[in-house]
C-alpha positions as CSV (number, residue, x, y, z in Angstrom):
1,M,-9.8,-7.8,10.9
2,L,-6.9,-9.5,9.0
3,Q,-5.2,-10.6,12.2
4,Q,-8.0,-12.9,13.0
5,L,-6.8,-15.6,10.7
6,F,-6.7,-18.1,13.3
7,S,-9.0,-18.6,16.5
8,P,-7.8,-16.6,19.5
9,S,-6.7,-19.7,21.2
10,V,-4.6,-21.1,18.3
11,Q,-3.0,-17.6,17.8
12,H,-2.3,-17.2,21.5
13,T,-0.7,-20.7,21.6
14,L,1.5,-20.1,18.4
15,D,2.7,-16.8,20.0
16,I,3.6,-18.4,23.3
17,V,5.5,-21.2,21.5
18,G,7.4,-18.6,19.3
19,I,8.2,-16.4,22.4
20,F,9.4,-19.5,24.3
21,V,11.9,-20.7,21.7
22,F,13.2,-17.2,21.0
23,A,13.8,-16.8,24.8
24,I,15.8,-20.0,24.8
25,S,18.2,-18.6,22.2
26,G,18.7,-15.6,24.4
27,A,19.2,-17.5,27.5
28,L,21.7,-19.8,25.8
29,L,23.8,-16.7,24.8
30,A,23.6,-15.4,28.3
31,V,25.0,-18.7,29.7
32,R,27.8,-18.6,27.0
33,K,28.6,-15.0,28.2
34,N,28.7,-16.1,31.8
35,F,25.7,-13.9,32.9
36,D,24.1,-14.5,36.2
37,V,20.5,-15.5,36.6
38,F,19.2,-12.0,36.3
39,G,21.2,-11.4,33.2
40,I,19.9,-14.7,31.8
41,A,16.3,-13.7,32.4
42,V,16.7,-10.2,30.9
43,L,18.4,-11.5,27.8
44,A,15.6,-14.1,27.5
45,E,12.8,-11.5,27.8
46,V,14.4,-9.1,25.4
47,T,15.0,-11.8,22.8
48,A,11.5,-13.0,23.0
49,L,9.6,-9.8,23.3
50,G,11.8,-7.1,21.7
51,G,10.5,-7.4,18.2
52,G,6.8,-7.3,19.2
53,L,7.4,-4.4,21.5
54,F,9.0,-2.5,18.8
55,R,6.2,-3.2,16.4
56,D,3.6,-2.3,18.9
57,L,5.3,1.1,19.9
58,V,5.5,1.9,16.1
59,I,1.9,1.3,15.4
60,G,0.7,2.9,18.6
61,A,-0.8,-0.3,20.1
62,T,-0.7,-1.6,23.7
63,P,2.1,-4.0,23.7
64,A,0.8,-7.5,23.9
65,A,3.4,-8.4,26.5
66,F,1.8,-5.9,28.9
67,A,-1.7,-7.3,28.2
68,D,-1.0,-11.0,28.8
69,L,1.0,-12.5,31.7
70,G,1.8,-15.5,29.7
71,Y,4.0,-13.4,27.4
72,F,6.3,-12.6,30.4
73,L,6.1,-16.0,32.0
74,A,7.2,-18.0,28.9
75,P,10.6,-16.4,28.8
76,L,10.9,-17.0,32.5
77,L,10.2,-20.6,32.0
78,A,12.9,-20.7,29.3
79,T,15.3,-19.1,31.8
80,V,14.7,-21.7,34.4
81,L,15.1,-24.4,31.8
82,V,18.3,-23.1,30.5
83,F,19.7,-22.1,34.0
84,F,19.5,-25.7,35.2
85,L,19.7,-27.8,32.0
86,H,21.8,-25.7,29.7
87,P,24.2,-28.6,28.8
88,E,21.3,-30.7,27.7
89,V,19.7,-27.8,25.9
90,E,23.0,-27.1,24.0
91,R,22.9,-30.7,22.8
92,T,19.5,-30.1,21.3
93,Q,20.7,-26.9,19.6
94,G,19.5,-28.3,16.3
95,A,16.1,-28.6,17.5
96,V,16.1,-25.2,19.2
97,N,17.4,-23.7,15.8
98,A,14.5,-25.3,14.0
99,F,12.0,-23.9,16.5
100,D,13.6,-20.6,16.3
101,A,13.2,-20.7,12.5
102,A,9.6,-21.5,13.1
103,G,9.2,-18.5,15.3
104,L,10.7,-16.4,12.7
105,G,8.2,-17.6,10.1
106,L,5.3,-17.1,12.4
107,F,6.3,-13.6,13.7
108,C,7.0,-12.2,10.2
109,V,3.5,-13.1,9.3
110,T,1.7,-12.0,12.5
111,G,3.8,-8.7,12.6
112,T,2.8,-7.8,9.0
113,T,-0.9,-8.4,9.4
114,K,-1.0,-6.6,12.8
115,A,0.8,-3.5,11.2
116,Y,-1.6,-3.5,8.3
117,D,-4.5,-3.7,10.7
118,Y,-3.3,-0.6,12.4
119,G,-3.3,1.5,9.1
120,L,0.3,1.1,7.8
121,G,0.7,0.7,4.0
122,L,1.8,-2.6,2.5
123,T,5.5,-1.8,2.3
124,A,5.7,-0.4,5.8
125,S,3.7,-3.4,7.1
126,A,6.2,-5.8,5.5
127,V,9.0,-4.0,6.9
128,L,7.6,-4.0,10.3
129,G,6.8,-7.7,10.0
130,M,10.4,-8.4,9.3
131,A,11.4,-6.2,12.3
132,T,9.0,-8.2,14.5
133,A,10.7,-11.3,13.6
134,V,14.3,-10.2,14.0
135,G,14.2,-7.3,16.4
136,G,14.6,-9.4,19.5
137,G,17.7,-11.0,18.2
138,V,19.2,-7.7,17.5
139,L,18.5,-6.4,20.9
140,R,19.9,-9.6,22.4
141,D,23.2,-9.2,20.6
142,I,23.6,-5.5,21.5
143,L,23.0,-6.3,25.1
144,A,25.5,-9.2,25.0
145,N,28.0,-6.7,23.4
146,E,28.2,-8.5,20.1
147,V,27.8,-7.2,16.5
148,P,24.2,-8.2,15.7
149,S,24.1,-11.4,13.7
150,L,21.8,-9.5,11.3
151,L,24.8,-7.5,10.3
152,R,27.5,-10.0,10.2
153,W,28.5,-11.4,6.8
154,D,29.7,-14.7,8.5
155,R,26.3,-15.6,9.7
156,D,23.7,-17.6,7.8
157,L,20.7,-15.6,6.3
158,Y,18.4,-14.5,8.9
159,A,16.6,-11.4,7.8
160,V,16.2,-12.5,4.3
161,P,13.7,-15.5,5.1
162,A,11.7,-12.9,7.3
163,I,11.7,-10.5,4.5
164,V,10.4,-13.0,2.0
165,G,7.6,-14.2,4.4
166,A,6.5,-10.7,5.2
167,A,6.5,-9.7,1.6
168,M,4.4,-12.8,0.6
169,V,1.9,-11.6,3.2
170,A,1.8,-8.1,1.8
171,L,1.3,-9.4,-1.6
172,C,-1.6,-11.7,-0.5
173,I,-3.2,-8.6,1.2
174,R,-2.8,-6.5,-2.0
175,Y,-4.5,-9.1,-4.0
176,E,-7.1,-10.1,-1.3
177,V,-6.1,-13.6,-1.0
178,L,-4.9,-13.6,2.6
179,T,-6.4,-16.7,4.3
180,P,-5.1,-19.2,7.0
181,L,-3.8,-21.3,4.1
182,T,-1.9,-18.5,2.3
183,S,-0.5,-17.0,5.6
184,G,0.6,-20.5,6.7
185,L,2.3,-20.8,3.3
186,A,4.1,-17.6,3.9
187,A,5.3,-18.7,7.4
188,V,6.4,-22.1,6.0
189,T,8.3,-20.5,3.3
190,A,10.3,-18.2,5.7
191,F,10.9,-21.3,7.9
192,V,12.1,-23.5,5.2
193,L,14.4,-20.7,3.9
194,R,16.0,-20.2,7.2
195,L,16.5,-24.0,7.6
196,L,18.1,-24.2,4.2
197,A,20.3,-21.3,5.0
198,M,21.5,-22.9,8.1
199,H,22.1,-26.2,6.5
200,Y,23.9,-24.9,3.4
201,H,25.4,-21.8,5.1
202,W,23.8,-19.3,2.7
203,R,25.0,-15.8,3.3
204,A,24.5,-12.4,1.9
205,P,27.2,-11.1,-0.5
206,R,29.7,-8.5,0.7
207,A,30.7,-5.3,-1.1
208,W,31.7,-6.0,-4.8
209,N,35.4,-6.9,-5.2
210,R,35.9,-7.0,-1.4
211,R,39.5,-8.0,-0.5
212,S,39.0,-10.7,2.0
213,R,41.0,-11.3,5.2
214,V,43.9,-9.0,4.8
215,A,41.6,-6.1,4.3
216,E,39.5,-7.1,7.2
217,E,42.5,-7.4,9.5
218,D,43.7,-3.9,8.4
219,L,40.3,-2.5,9.3
220,L,40.1,-4.2,12.7
221,S,43.7,-3.5,13.7
222,P,44.5,-0.1,15.4
223,D,46.3,2.5,13.5
224,P,50.0,2.5,14.6
225,S,50.3,6.2,14.0
226,S,47.6,6.8,16.7
227,A,49.6,5.0,19.4
228,G,50.8,7.1,22.2
C-alpha cells in the first residue's frame, strides 16, 4: 500500500508529533478566548484530530483517533501543558508555528496517500490531503466563533502550501515515483512555503479592483435604514 512509505513506528511517531503541535495551537486560542479547562481540551482535540476525522469519514475508514489511544492523549497532554504554562508557550510561539507548519506538511502528504489507498482519484485524493492538513484549524476557528483563518485575506497563506504538497504527492503517484524521499520532499516543500508565508506575510489576492478599507467598513457596518 502507498501509505506504508515509512515503518509503522516512524509513521506513528510523526502522526503523534503533528497532532500534538496542532493541539497546542488550539489550546492557545482557547486560552486567549478565556475558555475553561474543558473548553481548552475540546479545542485542542478538535484542532488536532478534526482534519483526520473528516478524511476518514469521507473515505469510509475507521478514524485513526478511535483506534489508538495515543491520538486522544497527545491533545490532552498539550492541554495540560498550555493550561499551566501558557505564558511560556506563548513566548515560544515562533517554535510552535514552525512545528505547526511541519504538521501541515506531514498531514497533507499522509492524507493524500491514505485517500488514494482507499480508492479515490488523484484530484480527490489531493483535495482530501489538503483538507486533512487544514480541517482541524477550520473547526477550531468555528468553535471559537471566529472567521476561519483559511478564509481571511489578512492571514498568511495556509491552505496554499498544503495544496502544493498534496498536489506534489498526487503527481508522484501518477508517475509512479512516490517514495519516502519524494513524499518527504513534498512535506518539506509545504513546510517551507508555510514558513516563508509567515515570514514575508504572503497572502492570497482579493477580488480584482477591490476598494480597500472604506468598502470593507461599508460591508461590515449595519444598514441605517434597517434600524428600528
